[in-house]
mmCIF file of C-alpha atoms in Angstrom:
data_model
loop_
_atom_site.group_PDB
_atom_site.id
_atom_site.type_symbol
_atom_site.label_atom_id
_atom_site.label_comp_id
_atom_site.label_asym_id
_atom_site.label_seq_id
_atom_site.Cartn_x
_atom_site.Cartn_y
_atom_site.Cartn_z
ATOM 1 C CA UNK X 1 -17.717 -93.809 122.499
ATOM 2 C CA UNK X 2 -14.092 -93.135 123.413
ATOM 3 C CA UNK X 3 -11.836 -90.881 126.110
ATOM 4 C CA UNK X 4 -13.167 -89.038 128.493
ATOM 5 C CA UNK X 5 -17.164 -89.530 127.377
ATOM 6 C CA UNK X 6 -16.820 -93.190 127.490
ATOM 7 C CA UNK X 7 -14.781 -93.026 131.028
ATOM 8 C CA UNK X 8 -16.951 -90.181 132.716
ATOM 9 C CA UNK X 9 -19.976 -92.493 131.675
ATOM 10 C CA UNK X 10 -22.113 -89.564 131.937
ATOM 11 C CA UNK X 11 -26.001 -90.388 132.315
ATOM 12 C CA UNK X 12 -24.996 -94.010 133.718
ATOM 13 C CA UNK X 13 -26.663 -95.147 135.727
ATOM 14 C CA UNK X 14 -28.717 -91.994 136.242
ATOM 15 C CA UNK X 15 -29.893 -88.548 134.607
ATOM 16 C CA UNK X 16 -26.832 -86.695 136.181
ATOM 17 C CA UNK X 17 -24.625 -88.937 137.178
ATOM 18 C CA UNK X 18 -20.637 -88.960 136.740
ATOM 19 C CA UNK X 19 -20.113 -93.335 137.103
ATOM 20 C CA UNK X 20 -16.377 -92.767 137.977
ATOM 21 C CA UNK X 21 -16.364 -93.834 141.371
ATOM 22 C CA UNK X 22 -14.221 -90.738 142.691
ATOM 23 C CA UNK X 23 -17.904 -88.498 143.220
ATOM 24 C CA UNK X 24 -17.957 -87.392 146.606
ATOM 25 C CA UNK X 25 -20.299 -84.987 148.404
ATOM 26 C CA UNK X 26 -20.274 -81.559 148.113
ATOM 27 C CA UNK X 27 -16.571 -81.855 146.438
ATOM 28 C CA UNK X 28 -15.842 -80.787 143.449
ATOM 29 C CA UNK X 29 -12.906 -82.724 141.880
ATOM 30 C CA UNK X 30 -10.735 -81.483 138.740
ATOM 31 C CA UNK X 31 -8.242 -84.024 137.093
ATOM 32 C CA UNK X 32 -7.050 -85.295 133.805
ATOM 33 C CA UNK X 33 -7.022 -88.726 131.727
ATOM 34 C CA UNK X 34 -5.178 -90.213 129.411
ATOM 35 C CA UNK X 35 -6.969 -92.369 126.962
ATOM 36 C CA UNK X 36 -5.112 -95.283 125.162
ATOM 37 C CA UNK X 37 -4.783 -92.858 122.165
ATOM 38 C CA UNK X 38 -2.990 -90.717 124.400
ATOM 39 C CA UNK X 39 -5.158 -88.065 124.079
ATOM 40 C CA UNK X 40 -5.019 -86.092 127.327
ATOM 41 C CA UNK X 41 -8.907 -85.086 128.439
ATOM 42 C CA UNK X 42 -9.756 -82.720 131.617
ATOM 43 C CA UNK X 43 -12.954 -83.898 133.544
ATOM 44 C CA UNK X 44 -14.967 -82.009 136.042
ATOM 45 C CA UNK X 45 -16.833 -84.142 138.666
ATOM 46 C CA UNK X 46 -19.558 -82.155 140.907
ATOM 47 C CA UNK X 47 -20.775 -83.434 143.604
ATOM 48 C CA UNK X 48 -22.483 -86.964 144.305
ATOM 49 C CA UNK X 49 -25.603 -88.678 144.134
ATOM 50 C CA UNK X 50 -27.485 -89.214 146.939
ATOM 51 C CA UNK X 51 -28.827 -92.717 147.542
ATOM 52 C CA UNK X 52 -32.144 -91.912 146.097
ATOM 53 C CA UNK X 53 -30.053 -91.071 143.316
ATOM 54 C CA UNK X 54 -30.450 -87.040 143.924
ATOM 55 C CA UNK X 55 -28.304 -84.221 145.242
ATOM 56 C CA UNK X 56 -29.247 -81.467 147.947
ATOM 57 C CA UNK X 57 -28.928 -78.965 144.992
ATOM 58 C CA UNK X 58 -26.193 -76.163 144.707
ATOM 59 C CA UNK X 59 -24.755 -74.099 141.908
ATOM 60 C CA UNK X 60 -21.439 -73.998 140.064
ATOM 61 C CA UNK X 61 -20.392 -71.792 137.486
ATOM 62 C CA UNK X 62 -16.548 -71.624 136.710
ATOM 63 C CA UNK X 63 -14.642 -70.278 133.571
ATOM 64 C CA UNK X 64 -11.989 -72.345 131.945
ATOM 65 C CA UNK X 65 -9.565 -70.800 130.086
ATOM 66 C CA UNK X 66 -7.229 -73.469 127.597
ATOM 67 C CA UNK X 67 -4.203 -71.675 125.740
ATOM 68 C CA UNK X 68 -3.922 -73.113 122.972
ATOM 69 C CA UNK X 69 -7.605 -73.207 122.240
ATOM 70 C CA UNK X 70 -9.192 -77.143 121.807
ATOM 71 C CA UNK X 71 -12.361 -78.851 120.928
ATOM 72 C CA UNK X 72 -14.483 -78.862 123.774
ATOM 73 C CA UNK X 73 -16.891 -81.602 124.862
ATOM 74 C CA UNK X 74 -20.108 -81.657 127.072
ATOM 75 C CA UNK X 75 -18.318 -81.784 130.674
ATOM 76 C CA UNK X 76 -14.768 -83.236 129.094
ATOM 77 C CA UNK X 77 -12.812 -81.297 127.629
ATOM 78 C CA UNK X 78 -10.362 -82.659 125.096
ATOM 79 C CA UNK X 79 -8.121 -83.957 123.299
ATOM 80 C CA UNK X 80 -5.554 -81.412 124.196
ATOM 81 C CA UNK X 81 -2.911 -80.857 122.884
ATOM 82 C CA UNK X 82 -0.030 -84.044 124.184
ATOM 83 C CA UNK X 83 2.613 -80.693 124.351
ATOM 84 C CA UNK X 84 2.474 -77.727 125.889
ATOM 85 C CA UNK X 85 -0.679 -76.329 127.049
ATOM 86 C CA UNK X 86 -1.648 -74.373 129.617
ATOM 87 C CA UNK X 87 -5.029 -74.761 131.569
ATOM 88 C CA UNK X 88 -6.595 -72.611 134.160
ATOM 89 C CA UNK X 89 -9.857 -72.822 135.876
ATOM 90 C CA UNK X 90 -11.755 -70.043 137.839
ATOM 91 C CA UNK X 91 -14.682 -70.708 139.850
ATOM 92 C CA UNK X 92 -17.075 -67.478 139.741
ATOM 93 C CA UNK X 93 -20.820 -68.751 141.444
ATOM 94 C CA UNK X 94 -20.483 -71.872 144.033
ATOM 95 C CA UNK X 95 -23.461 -73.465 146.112
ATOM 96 C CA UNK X 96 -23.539 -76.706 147.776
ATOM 97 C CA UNK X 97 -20.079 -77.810 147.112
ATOM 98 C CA UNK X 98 -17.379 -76.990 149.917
ATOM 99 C CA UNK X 99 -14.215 -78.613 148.863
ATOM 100 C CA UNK X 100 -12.078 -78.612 146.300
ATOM 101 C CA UNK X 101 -9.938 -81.471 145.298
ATOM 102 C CA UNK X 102 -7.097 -81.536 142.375
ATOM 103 C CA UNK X 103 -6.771 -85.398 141.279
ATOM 104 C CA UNK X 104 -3.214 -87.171 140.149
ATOM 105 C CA UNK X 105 -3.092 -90.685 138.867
ATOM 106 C CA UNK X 106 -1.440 -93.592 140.819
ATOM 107 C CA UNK X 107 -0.633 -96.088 138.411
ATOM 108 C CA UNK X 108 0.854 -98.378 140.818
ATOM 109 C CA UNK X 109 -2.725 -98.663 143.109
ATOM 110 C CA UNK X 110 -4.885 -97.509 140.151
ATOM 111 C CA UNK X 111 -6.505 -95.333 141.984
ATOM 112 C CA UNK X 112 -6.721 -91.542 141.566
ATOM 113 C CA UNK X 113 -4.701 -89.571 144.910
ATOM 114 C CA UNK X 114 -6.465 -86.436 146.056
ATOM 115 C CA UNK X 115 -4.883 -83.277 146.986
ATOM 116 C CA UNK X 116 -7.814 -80.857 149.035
ATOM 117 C CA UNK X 117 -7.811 -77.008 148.342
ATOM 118 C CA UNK X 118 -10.016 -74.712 149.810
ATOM 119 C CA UNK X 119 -12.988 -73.646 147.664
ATOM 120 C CA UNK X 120 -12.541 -69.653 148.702
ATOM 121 C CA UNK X 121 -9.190 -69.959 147.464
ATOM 122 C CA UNK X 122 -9.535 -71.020 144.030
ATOM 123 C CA UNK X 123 -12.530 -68.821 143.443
ATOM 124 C CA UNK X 124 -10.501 -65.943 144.778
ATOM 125 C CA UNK X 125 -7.049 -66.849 142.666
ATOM 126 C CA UNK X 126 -8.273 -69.659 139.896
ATOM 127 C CA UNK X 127 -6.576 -73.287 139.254
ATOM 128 C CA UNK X 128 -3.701 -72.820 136.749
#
């Protein structure tokens, strides 16, 4: 397992859960990775596990529209392409999750910094 499967750890350590450490409740969080091949992968983290290791429940369906056109993967989506590309989301259907948040790597902390958007206005206009 490589890129964004063996990063997003999906399943690990539970049935639905993301293993990234950046999960937080009722937030949706969008951001890419670059993998040591650099291969550039998108990944899509929804919500967060409660201690029990459930969530309150909710509903998300979104659209993503990649120009040019790559493989897609389970919930990464990648390699795309290391030039140009162009990448929008659109959220149609959301339940349970209240905030958006559009992730940029910090190399210097390692960390990922978090920019918050408001969900009505990226289900009204899309993520481009």
């Amino acid at each position: 397992t490589r890129g964004a499967e063996a990063y997003y750890s999906w399943n690990v350590p539970g049935a639905t859960s993301a293993n990234t450490g950046y999960e937080e409740k009722d937030t949706l969080l969008l951001y890419f990775i670059v993998d040591q091949a650099n291969d550039i992968y998108f990944v899509l983290v929804a919500d967060a596990l409660e201690a029990d290791g459930d969530t309150d429940g909710g509903q998300l369906s979104l659209e993503i529209d990649v120009t040019p056109v790559s493989a897609a993967a389970n919930v990464g989506l990648g390699p795309l392409p290391i030039d140009e590309f162009c990448f929008t989301v659109y959220v149609d259907t959301v339940q349970g999750l209240s905030k958006v948040q559009l992730g940029s790597w910090v190399e210097s902390s390692n960390t990922i910094e978090k920019v918050d958007l408001t969900m009505s206005s990226v289900k009204n206009h899309g993520l481009q």
